Amino acid sequence: MDISVIIPAHNEVGTIERLLQSLQRQEFERQAFEIIVVADRCTDQTVAAAQRFQVDQVVEGVFNSPAAARNAGAGKARGRILLFLDADVILPTPTFLTAVLNQAREGVVGTCLATPQQPGFRARLFWVVRNGFKKLKWARDSNSMLFVDRRTFRSVGGYKASAWPFEYYDFIQAARKQGTPYVFLSEPAVAVSMRRYEGGGYARTILWWLGQIARYNLGMKVQRPKPVEVWERERWTRTLIGLFGWE
């Protein structure tokens, strides 16, 4: 088994179907990869959707975090390479898994560049900047996907739930401390959903992420996102949003 695709999901029936469809379209021998969906406290039709697409394994449970769900999926995996995908991404080309296998080798951890699923200038600009950071090696994190060989995953010890929402970043840093090279695919890129940015507003969401990155690097506890109405009552955020003109 070459690749184990591990997808944690919490009530993602509206998005996971598109991901599973894109996996079905892969020009990759079906016997050479497996799909594992980890359903964390799902109360919608996520499990039924996964079964309808005949995934190899559906792991149901109460994991309470994407990190624990990913670790549970990795514990069931048989593949040499573990490919973790968020449930709301899409593989835009049928050669994606082939590209991962060609890049992934023993003792590396990596990700890929990304493009937005939703149209619009703000979404495109966001990913032009974020991908630029990766190309310049200023950002060694993940774009909603990560691949690593199983031996390295075990030596790192898996994902830490306490690192939310930076589990990918935390895992990559732990792997690099062990001397594991970090790589990224320049193409093909994964198509990432911008639903959280569009739902909470680009400026508010970016400000929240920047604040939490600072708290994480200072060893402080990361805060949950504030409701939009709370942001709107804070004068400093209204000022910054007004300067940028972004909601």
PDB file of N, CA, C and O in Angstrom, residues 207 226 229-243:
ATOM      1  N   LEU A 207      -6.807  38.961  11.209  1.00  0.00           N
ATOM      2  CA  LEU A 207      -6.352  39.540  12.480  1.00  0.00           C
ATOM      3  C   LEU A 207      -6.373  38.500  13.592  1.00  0.00           C
ATOM      4  O   LEU A 207      -5.463  38.449  14.427  1.00  0.00           O
ATOM      5  N   LYS A 226     -13.744  35.059  18.189  1.00  0.00           N
ATOM      6  CA  LYS A 226     -14.840  35.806  18.790  1.00  0.00           C
ATOM      7  C   LYS A 226     -16.003  35.907  17.807  1.00  0.00           C
ATOM      8  O   LYS A 226     -15.805  35.965  16.594  1.00  0.00           O
ATOM      9  N   GLU A 229     -20.190  39.990  16.279  1.00  0.00           N
ATOM     10  CA  GLU A 229     -20.718  41.147  17.002  1.00  0.00           C
ATOM     11  C   GLU A 229     -19.751  41.635  18.078  1.00  0.00           C
ATOM     12  O   GLU A 229     -19.722  42.825  18.408  1.00  0.00           O
ATOM     13  N   VAL A 230     -18.931  40.735  18.628  1.00  0.00           N
ATOM     14  CA  VAL A 230     -17.934  41.144  19.624  1.00  0.00           C
ATOM     15  C   VAL A 230     -16.822  41.932  18.949  1.00  0.00           C
ATOM     16  O   VAL A 230     -16.375  42.974  19.444  1.00  0.00           O
ATOM     17  N   TRP A 231     -16.361  41.441  17.801  1.00  0.00           N
ATOM     18  CA  TRP A 231     -15.339  42.168  17.039  1.00  0.00           C
ATOM     19  C   TRP A 231     -15.822  43.592  16.741  1.00  0.00           C
ATOM     20  O   TRP A 231     -15.060  44.550  16.840  1.00  0.00           O
ATOM     21  N   GLU A 232     -17.074  43.707  16.350  1.00  0.00           N
ATOM     22  CA  GLU A 232     -17.574  45.009  15.922  1.00  0.00           C
ATOM     23  C   GLU A 232     -17.650  45.996  17.071  1.00  0.00           C
ATOM     24  O   GLU A 232     -17.688  47.205  16.849  1.00  0.00           O
ATOM     25  N   ARG A 233     -17.660  45.514  18.323  1.00  0.00           N
ATOM     26  CA  ARG A 233     -17.688  46.416  19.479  1.00  0.00           C
ATOM     27  C   ARG A 233     -16.299  46.891  19.869  1.00  0.00           C
ATOM     28  O   ARG A 233     -16.173  47.800  20.686  1.00  0.00           O
ATOM     29  N   GLU A 234     -15.250  46.275  19.293  1.00  0.00           N
ATOM     30  CA  GLU A 234     -13.886  46.642  19.673  1.00  0.00           C
ATOM     31  C   GLU A 234     -13.359  47.700  18.708  1.00  0.00           C
ATOM     32  O   GLU A 234     -13.210  47.462  17.514  1.00  0.00           O
ATOM     33  N   ARG A 235     -13.046  48.866  19.272  1.00  0.00           N
ATOM     34  CA  ARG A 235     -12.701  50.022  18.449  1.00  0.00           C
ATOM     35  C   ARG A 235     -11.471  49.777  17.582  1.00  0.00           C
ATOM     36  O   ARG A 235     -11.425  50.164  16.419  1.00  0.00           O
ATOM     37  N   TRP A 236     -10.464  49.089  18.133  1.00  0.00           N
ATOM     38  CA  TRP A 236      -9.211  48.922  17.377  1.00  0.00           C
ATOM     39  C   TRP A 236      -9.410  48.036  16.153  1.00  0.00           C
ATOM     40  O   TRP A 236      -8.821  48.282  15.106  1.00  0.00           O
ATOM     41  N   THR A 237     -10.275  47.042  16.251  1.00  0.00           N
ATOM     42  CA  THR A 237     -10.516  46.199  15.084  1.00  0.00           C
ATOM     43  C   THR A 237     -11.343  46.950  14.046  1.00  0.00           C
ATOM     44  O   THR A 237     -11.124  46.804  12.850  1.00  0.00           O
ATOM     45  N   ARG A 238     -12.304  47.779  14.514  1.00  0.00           N
ATOM     46  CA  ARG A 238     -13.083  48.573  13.562  1.00  0.00           C
ATOM     47  C   ARG A 238     -12.176  49.534  12.815  1.00  0.00           C
ATOM     48  O   ARG A 238     -12.343  49.764  11.614  1.00  0.00           O
ATOM     49  N   THR A 239     -11.192  50.092  13.501  1.00  0.00           N
ATOM     50  CA  THR A 239     -10.274  51.036  12.866  1.00  0.00           C
ATOM     51  C   THR A 239      -9.436  50.347  11.788  1.00  0.00           C
ATOM     52  O   THR A 239      -9.304  50.839  10.664  1.00  0.00           O
ATOM     53  N   LEU A 240      -8.852  49.169  12.138  1.00  0.00           N
ATOM     54  CA  LEU A 240      -8.031  48.447  11.166  1.00  0.00           C
ATOM     55  C   LEU A 240      -8.863  47.999   9.965  1.00  0.00           C
ATOM     56  O   LEU A 240      -8.426  48.114   8.812  1.00  0.00           O
ATOM     57  N   ILE A 241     -10.056  47.486  10.214  1.00  0.00           N
ATOM     58  CA  ILE A 241     -10.915  47.046   9.128  1.00  0.00           C
ATOM     59  C   ILE A 241     -11.281  48.231   8.238  1.00  0.00           C
ATOM     60  O   ILE A 241     -11.306  48.123   7.015  1.00  0.00           O
ATOM     61  N   GLY A 242     -11.522  49.388   8.858  1.00  0.00           N
ATOM     62  CA  GLY A 242     -11.824  50.569   8.066  1.00  0.00           C
ATOM     63  C   GLY A 242     -10.659  51.011   7.197  1.00  0.00           C
ATOM     64  O   GLY A 242     -10.825  51.441   6.056  1.00  0.00           O
ATOM     65  N   LEU A 243      -9.424  50.901   7.736  1.00  0.00           N
ATOM     66  CA  LEU A 243      -8.247  51.295   6.973  1.00  0.00           C
ATOM     67  C   LEU A 243      -8.062  50.410   5.741  1.00  0.00           C
ATOM     68  O   LEU A 243      -7.731  50.883   4.654  1.00  0.00           O
TER      69      LEU A 243
END
